[in-house]
Structure formats: structure tokens, C-alpha cells
Amino acid sequence: MRDVLFFDSMLTPKIITFVYWLMLLGVLISGLGSMFTAYGGFWQGLGILVFGSIGVRIWCELLIVLFKIHENLKKLAEKE
């Protein structure tokens, strides 16, 4: 708990994992909703499921990469 309160460790990467699962659930609900309602179609819903899940994954991975860069730069700064 001390690490979080005094900013010794990053909390955001843990939050990003939780947000990833929430967004994936949103893509699933959106895709299935589009498949089985009159406003969308089967192929549209399938596209939302496929490209939405890929897009969410890429977005979350890019955020994680930013935090990994921060950790590595912090290690380099501590060496010198």
C-alpha cells in the first residue's frame, strides 16, 4: 500500500488490465446486439466482434508499452 500512496510503483498498468476486460465485454455486448437486432446485421456484428476486440487489445498494449518505457527509463536514470 505504501508503494501506491507514495508513487513508488505504477498503479495504472493494473487498471489498464481491468479496463481491457471491461472494454472487451462492451465489444461483445455491442457485437452480439448488432447481430441480433433490426438495426444491424450479422456481418456488421461479426465485424464489431473481430475488429473491436483487436482494436481494444492494440490500444491497451500501446498504453502498457508507454509504462514499460517509463520503467526502463527510470532504471537507466537510477544506474547513473
Short mmCIF file of N, CA, C and O in Angstrom, two decimals:
data_model
loop_
_atom_site.label_atom_id
_atom_site.label_comp_id
_atom_site.label_asym_id
_atom_site.label_seq_id
_atom_site.Cartn_x
_atom_site.Cartn_y
_atom_site.Cartn_z
N MET A 1 0.82 -1.19 0.00
CA MET A 1 0.00 0.00 0.00
C MET A 1 0.87 1.26 0.00
O MET A 1 0.50 2.25 -0.59
N ARG A 2 2.01 1.17 0.66
CA ARG A 2 2.90 2.33 0.71
C ARG A 2 3.40 2.70 -0.68
O ARG A 2 3.56 3.88 -0.99
N ASP A 3 3.66 1.69 -1.52
CA ASP A 3 4.14 1.95 -2.88
C ASP A 3 3.15 2.79 -3.67
O ASP A 3 3.52 3.68 -4.43
N VAL A 4 1.88 2.49 -3.50
CA VAL A 4 0.83 3.20 -4.24
C VAL A 4 0.66 4.61 -3.70
O VAL A 4 0.53 5.57 -4.46
N LEU A 5 0.66 4.75 -2.39
CA LEU A 5 0.42 6.06 -1.79
C LEU A 5 1.56 7.04 -2.04
O LEU A 5 1.34 8.25 -2.14
N PHE A 6 2.79 6.54 -2.14
CA PHE A 6 3.94 7.42 -2.34
C PHE A 6 4.49 7.34 -3.76
O PHE A 6 5.62 7.76 -4.00
N PHE A 7 3.75 6.79 -4.68
CA PHE A 7 4.09 6.73 -6.10
C PHE A 7 5.42 6.02 -6.37
O PHE A 7 6.15 6.39 -7.28
N ASP A 8 5.72 5.01 -5.57
CA ASP A 8 6.92 4.21 -5.82
C ASP A 8 6.69 3.17 -6.92
O ASP A 8 7.62 2.72 -7.56
N SER A 9 5.45 2.79 -7.12
CA SER A 9 5.12 1.86 -8.20
C SER A 9 3.93 2.42 -8.98
O SER A 9 3.16 3.24 -8.46
N MET A 10 3.81 1.95 -10.20
CA MET A 10 2.75 2.44 -11.07
C MET A 10 1.48 1.61 -10.87
O MET A 10 1.52 0.38 -10.92
N LEU A 11 0.38 2.28 -10.65
CA LEU A 11 -0.90 1.62 -10.46
C LEU A 11 -1.64 1.46 -11.79
O LEU A 11 -2.41 0.53 -11.97
N THR A 12 -1.38 2.36 -12.71
CA THR A 12 -2.13 2.40 -13.96
C THR A 12 -2.05 1.12 -14.78
O THR A 12 -3.06 0.71 -15.35
N PRO A 13 -0.89 0.43 -14.89
CA PRO A 13 -0.90 -0.82 -15.66
C PRO A 13 -1.88 -1.86 -15.12
O PRO A 13 -2.47 -2.62 -15.88
N LYS A 14 -2.07 -1.88 -13.81
CA LYS A 14 -3.04 -2.81 -13.23
C LYS A 14 -4.47 -2.39 -13.60
O LYS A 14 -5.33 -3.23 -13.85
N ILE A 15 -4.68 -1.09 -13.64
CA ILE A 15 -6.00 -0.57 -14.01
C ILE A 15 -6.28 -0.84 -15.48
O ILE A 15 -7.41 -1.14 -15.86
N ILE A 16 -5.25 -0.74 -16.32
CA ILE A 16 -5.43 -0.97 -17.75
C ILE A 16 -5.90 -2.39 -18.02
O ILE A 16 -6.73 -2.63 -18.89
N THR A 17 -5.41 -3.36 -17.26
CA THR A 17 -5.86 -4.74 -17.42
C THR A 17 -7.35 -4.86 -17.12
O THR A 17 -8.10 -5.51 -17.86
N PHE A 18 -7.79 -4.21 -16.05
CA PHE A 18 -9.22 -4.22 -15.71
C PHE A 18 -10.04 -3.52 -16.78
O PHE A 18 -11.09 -4.02 -17.20
N VAL A 19 -9.56 -2.39 -17.27
CA VAL A 19 -10.26 -1.64 -18.32
C VAL A 19 -10.33 -2.46 -19.60
O VAL A 19 -11.33 -2.42 -20.32
N TYR A 20 -9.27 -3.22 -19.89
CA TYR A 20 -9.27 -4.08 -21.08
C TYR A 20 -10.43 -5.08 -21.03
O TYR A 20 -11.15 -5.25 -22.01
N TRP A 21 -10.61 -5.73 -19.89
CA TRP A 21 -11.69 -6.71 -19.78
C TRP A 21 -13.07 -6.04 -19.86
O TRP A 21 -13.99 -6.60 -20.44
N LEU A 22 -13.20 -4.84 -19.29
CA LEU A 22 -14.47 -4.12 -19.40
C LEU A 22 -14.76 -3.74 -20.85
O LEU A 22 -15.89 -3.87 -21.32
N MET A 23 -13.74 -3.26 -21.56
CA MET A 23 -13.93 -2.88 -22.96
C MET A 23 -14.22 -4.10 -23.82
O MET A 23 -15.02 -4.03 -24.75
N LEU A 24 -13.58 -5.22 -23.52
CA LEU A 24 -13.85 -6.45 -24.26
C LEU A 24 -15.29 -6.91 -24.05
O LEU A 24 -15.94 -7.36 -24.99
N LEU A 25 -15.78 -6.77 -22.83
CA LEU A 25 -17.18 -7.07 -22.54
C LEU A 25 -18.10 -6.14 -23.33
O LEU A 25 -19.11 -6.57 -23.88
N GLY A 26 -17.74 -4.86 -23.41
CA GLY A 26 -18.51 -3.91 -24.19
C GLY A 26 -18.55 -4.26 -25.66
O GLY A 26 -19.58 -4.13 -26.33
N VAL A 27 -17.41 -4.69 -26.20
CA VAL A 27 -17.36 -5.11 -27.61
C VAL A 27 -18.24 -6.34 -27.82
O VAL A 27 -18.97 -6.42 -28.82
N LEU A 28 -18.21 -7.27 -26.90
CA LEU A 28 -19.03 -8.47 -27.01
C LEU A 28 -20.52 -8.13 -27.00
O LEU A 28 -21.27 -8.60 -27.85
N ILE A 29 -20.93 -7.30 -26.07
CA ILE A 29 -22.34 -6.91 -26.00
C ILE A 29 -22.75 -6.13 -27.23
O ILE A 29 -23.82 -6.35 -27.80
N SER A 30 -21.89 -5.23 -27.67
CA SER A 30 -22.19 -4.43 -28.86
C SER A 30 -22.27 -5.30 -30.11
O SER A 30 -23.18 -5.13 -30.94
N GLY A 31 -21.33 -6.20 -30.27
CA GLY A 31 -21.33 -7.08 -31.45
C GLY A 31 -22.53 -8.00 -31.48
O GLY A 31 -23.19 -8.15 -32.52
N LEU A 32 -22.83 -8.62 -30.35
CA LEU A 32 -23.99 -9.51 -30.30
C LEU A 32 -25.30 -8.73 -30.45
O LEU A 32 -26.23 -9.20 -31.09
N GLY A 33 -25.34 -7.54 -29.86
CA GLY A 33 -26.52 -6.70 -30.02
C GLY A 33 -26.73 -6.30 -31.46
O GLY A 33 -27.87 -6.26 -31.95
N SER A 34 -25.67 -6.01 -32.15
CA SER A 34 -25.77 -5.64 -33.56
C SER A 34 -26.16 -6.83 -34.43
O SER A 34 -26.87 -6.67 -35.43
N MET A 35 -25.73 -8.01 -34.06
CA MET A 35 -26.06 -9.21 -34.83
C MET A 35 -27.54 -9.55 -34.78
O MET A 35 -28.12 -9.97 -35.78
N PHE A 36 -28.13 -9.37 -33.63
CA PHE A 36 -29.48 -9.89 -33.42
C PHE A 36 -30.54 -8.82 -33.25
O PHE A 36 -31.60 -9.08 -32.68
N THR A 37 -30.28 -7.60 -33.73
CA THR A 37 -31.32 -6.57 -33.73
C THR A 37 -31.61 -6.16 -35.16
O THR A 37 -30.88 -6.48 -36.09
N ALA A 38 -32.69 -5.41 -35.30
CA ALA A 38 -33.10 -4.99 -36.64
C ALA A 38 -32.20 -3.87 -37.17
O ALA A 38 -32.20 -3.61 -38.38
N TYR A 39 -31.45 -3.21 -36.31
CA TYR A 39 -30.64 -2.07 -36.73
C TYR A 39 -29.29 -2.47 -37.30
O TYR A 39 -28.62 -1.68 -37.92
N GLY A 40 -28.88 -3.65 -37.07
CA GLY A 40 -27.59 -4.12 -37.57
C GLY A 40 -27.78 -5.40 -38.35
O GLY A 40 -28.89 -5.84 -38.63
N GLY A 41 -26.70 -5.97 -38.73
CA GLY A 41 -26.75 -7.24 -39.45
C GLY A 41 -25.74 -8.20 -38.87
O GLY A 41 -24.90 -7.83 -38.03
N PHE A 42 -25.83 -9.43 -39.32
CA PHE A 42 -24.92 -10.46 -38.81
C PHE A 42 -23.47 -10.11 -39.10
O PHE A 42 -22.61 -10.20 -38.23
N TRP A 43 -23.19 -9.69 -40.33
CA TRP A 43 -21.81 -9.40 -40.71
C TRP A 43 -21.29 -8.15 -40.02
O TRP A 43 -20.10 -8.07 -39.69
N GLN A 44 -22.16 -7.19 -39.81
CA GLN A 44 -21.76 -5.99 -39.08
C GLN A 44 -21.38 -6.35 -37.64
O GLN A 44 -20.38 -5.89 -37.11
N GLY A 45 -22.21 -7.16 -37.02
CA GLY A 45 -21.92 -7.60 -35.65
C GLY A 45 -20.65 -8.42 -35.56
O GLY A 45 -19.87 -8.28 -34.62
N LEU A 46 -20.43 -9.28 -36.55
CA LEU A 46 -19.20 -10.07 -36.59
C LEU A 46 -17.98 -9.17 -36.76
O LEU A 46 -16.94 -9.39 -36.14
N GLY A 47 -18.13 -8.15 -37.59
CA GLY A 47 -17.04 -7.19 -37.76
C GLY A 47 -16.74 -6.43 -36.48
O GLY A 47 -15.57 -6.19 -36.15
N ILE A 48 -17.79 -6.06 -35.76
CA ILE A 48 -17.58 -5.38 -34.47
C ILE A 48 -16.85 -6.31 -33.50
O ILE A 48 -15.94 -5.88 -32.79
N LEU A 49 -17.24 -7.57 -33.47
CA LEU A 49 -16.59 -8.52 -32.57
C LEU A 49 -15.11 -8.70 -32.92
O LEU A 49 -14.25 -8.67 -32.04
N VAL A 50 -14.82 -8.89 -34.18
CA VAL A 50 -13.44 -9.17 -34.60
C VAL A 50 -12.57 -7.92 -34.49
O VAL A 50 -11.55 -7.91 -33.79
N PHE A 51 -12.98 -6.86 -35.18
CA PHE A 51 -12.13 -5.67 -35.22
C PHE A 51 -12.17 -4.88 -33.91
O PHE A 51 -11.20 -4.23 -33.55
N GLY A 52 -13.27 -4.95 -33.21
CA GLY A 52 -13.35 -4.29 -31.91
C GLY A 52 -12.43 -4.93 -30.90
O GLY A 52 -11.72 -4.24 -30.16
N SER A 53 -12.40 -6.26 -30.87
CA SER A 53 -11.52 -6.93 -29.91
C SER A 53 -10.05 -6.72 -30.26
O SER A 53 -9.22 -6.54 -29.37
N ILE A 54 -9.73 -6.70 -31.55
CA ILE A 54 -8.35 -6.43 -31.96
C ILE A 54 -7.98 -4.99 -31.62
O ILE A 54 -6.89 -4.72 -31.10
N GLY A 55 -8.87 -4.06 -31.88
CA GLY A 55 -8.61 -2.65 -31.58
C GLY A 55 -8.41 -2.39 -30.10
O GLY A 55 -7.52 -1.64 -29.70
N VAL A 56 -9.24 -3.01 -29.27
CA VAL A 56 -9.12 -2.85 -27.82
C VAL A 56 -7.79 -3.42 -27.35
O VAL A 56 -7.10 -2.81 -26.53
N ARG A 57 -7.41 -4.55 -27.87
CA ARG A 57 -6.14 -5.18 -27.48
C ARG A 57 -4.95 -4.29 -27.86
O ARG A 57 -4.04 -4.07 -27.06
N ILE A 58 -4.96 -3.76 -29.08
CA ILE A 58 -3.87 -2.91 -29.54
C ILE A 58 -3.78 -1.65 -28.69
O ILE A 58 -2.69 -1.24 -28.28
N TRP A 59 -4.93 -1.03 -28.40
CA TRP A 59 -4.95 0.20 -27.62
C TRP A 59 -4.37 -0.04 -26.22
O TRP A 59 -3.53 0.73 -25.74
N CYS A 60 -4.78 -1.11 -25.58
CA CYS A 60 -4.29 -1.41 -24.23
C CYS A 60 -2.81 -1.79 -24.25
O CYS A 60 -2.06 -1.39 -23.35
N GLU A 61 -2.38 -2.51 -25.26
CA GLU A 61 -0.96 -2.86 -25.35
C GLU A 61 -0.10 -1.62 -25.55
O GLU A 61 1.00 -1.52 -25.00
N LEU A 62 -0.57 -0.66 -26.34
CA LEU A 62 0.19 0.57 -26.53
C LEU A 62 0.32 1.35 -25.23
O LEU A 62 1.38 1.92 -24.94
N LEU A 63 -0.74 1.37 -24.44
CA LEU A 63 -0.65 2.03 -23.14
C LEU A 63 0.34 1.32 -22.23
O LEU A 63 1.13 1.97 -21.52
N ILE A 64 0.32 0.00 -22.23
CA ILE A 64 1.26 -0.77 -21.41
C ILE A 64 2.70 -0.51 -21.86
O ILE A 64 3.60 -0.37 -21.04
N VAL A 65 2.91 -0.40 -23.17
CA VAL A 65 4.25 -0.13 -23.70
C VAL A 65 4.75 1.22 -23.18
O VAL A 65 5.93 1.35 -22.81
N LEU A 66 3.89 2.22 -23.12
CA LEU A 66 4.30 3.51 -22.59
C LEU A 66 4.78 3.39 -21.14
O LEU A 66 5.80 3.99 -20.76
N PHE A 67 4.09 2.62 -20.35
CA PHE A 67 4.51 2.46 -18.96
C PHE A 67 5.77 1.61 -18.84
O PHE A 67 6.58 1.83 -17.93
N LYS A 68 5.95 0.65 -19.72
CA LYS A 68 7.20 -0.14 -19.72
C LYS A 68 8.39 0.75 -20.09
O LYS A 68 9.47 0.61 -19.52
N ILE A 69 8.18 1.67 -21.04
CA ILE A 69 9.24 2.61 -21.40
C ILE A 69 9.59 3.46 -20.19
O ILE A 69 10.77 3.70 -19.90
N HIS A 70 8.58 3.89 -19.46
CA HIS A 70 8.82 4.69 -18.25
C HIS A 70 9.64 3.90 -17.23
O HIS A 70 10.59 4.43 -16.63
N GLU A 71 9.29 2.64 -17.01
CA GLU A 71 10.03 1.82 -16.05
C GLU A 71 11.49 1.66 -16.46
O GLU A 71 12.40 1.74 -15.63
N ASN A 72 11.71 1.41 -17.76
CA ASN A 72 13.08 1.22 -18.23
C ASN A 72 13.89 2.52 -18.15
O ASN A 72 15.08 2.49 -17.82
N LEU A 73 13.25 3.65 -18.43
CA LEU A 73 13.97 4.92 -18.30
C LEU A 73 14.28 5.21 -16.84
O LEU A 73 15.35 5.76 -16.52
N LYS A 74 13.40 4.82 -15.95
CA LYS A 74 13.65 5.00 -14.51
C LYS A 74 14.85 4.16 -14.06
O LYS A 74 15.70 4.63 -13.30
N LYS A 75 14.94 2.92 -14.58
CA LYS A 75 16.09 2.07 -14.25
C LYS A 75 17.39 2.66 -14.77
O LYS A 75 18.41 2.62 -14.09
N LEU A 76 17.35 3.20 -16.00
CA LEU A 76 18.53 3.82 -16.56
C LEU A 76 18.96 5.03 -15.74
O LEU A 76 20.16 5.27 -15.52
N ALA A 77 18.02 5.82 -15.29
CA ALA A 77 18.33 7.01 -14.50
C ALA A 77 18.92 6.63 -13.15
O ALA A 77 19.79 7.34 -12.63
N GLU A 78 18.47 5.53 -12.58
CA GLU A 78 18.98 5.10 -11.28
C GLU A 78 20.39 4.53 -11.39
O GLU A 78 21.15 4.58 -10.43
N LYS A 79 20.77 4.01 -12.56
CA LYS A 79 22.12 3.46 -12.75
C LYS A 79 23.16 4.55 -12.72
O LYS A 79 24.26 4.35 -12.27
N GLU A 80 22.82 5.69 -13.27
CA GLU A 80 23.83 6.76 -13.41
C GLU A 80 24.04 7.53 -12.18
O GLU A 80 23.54 7.66 -11.22
#
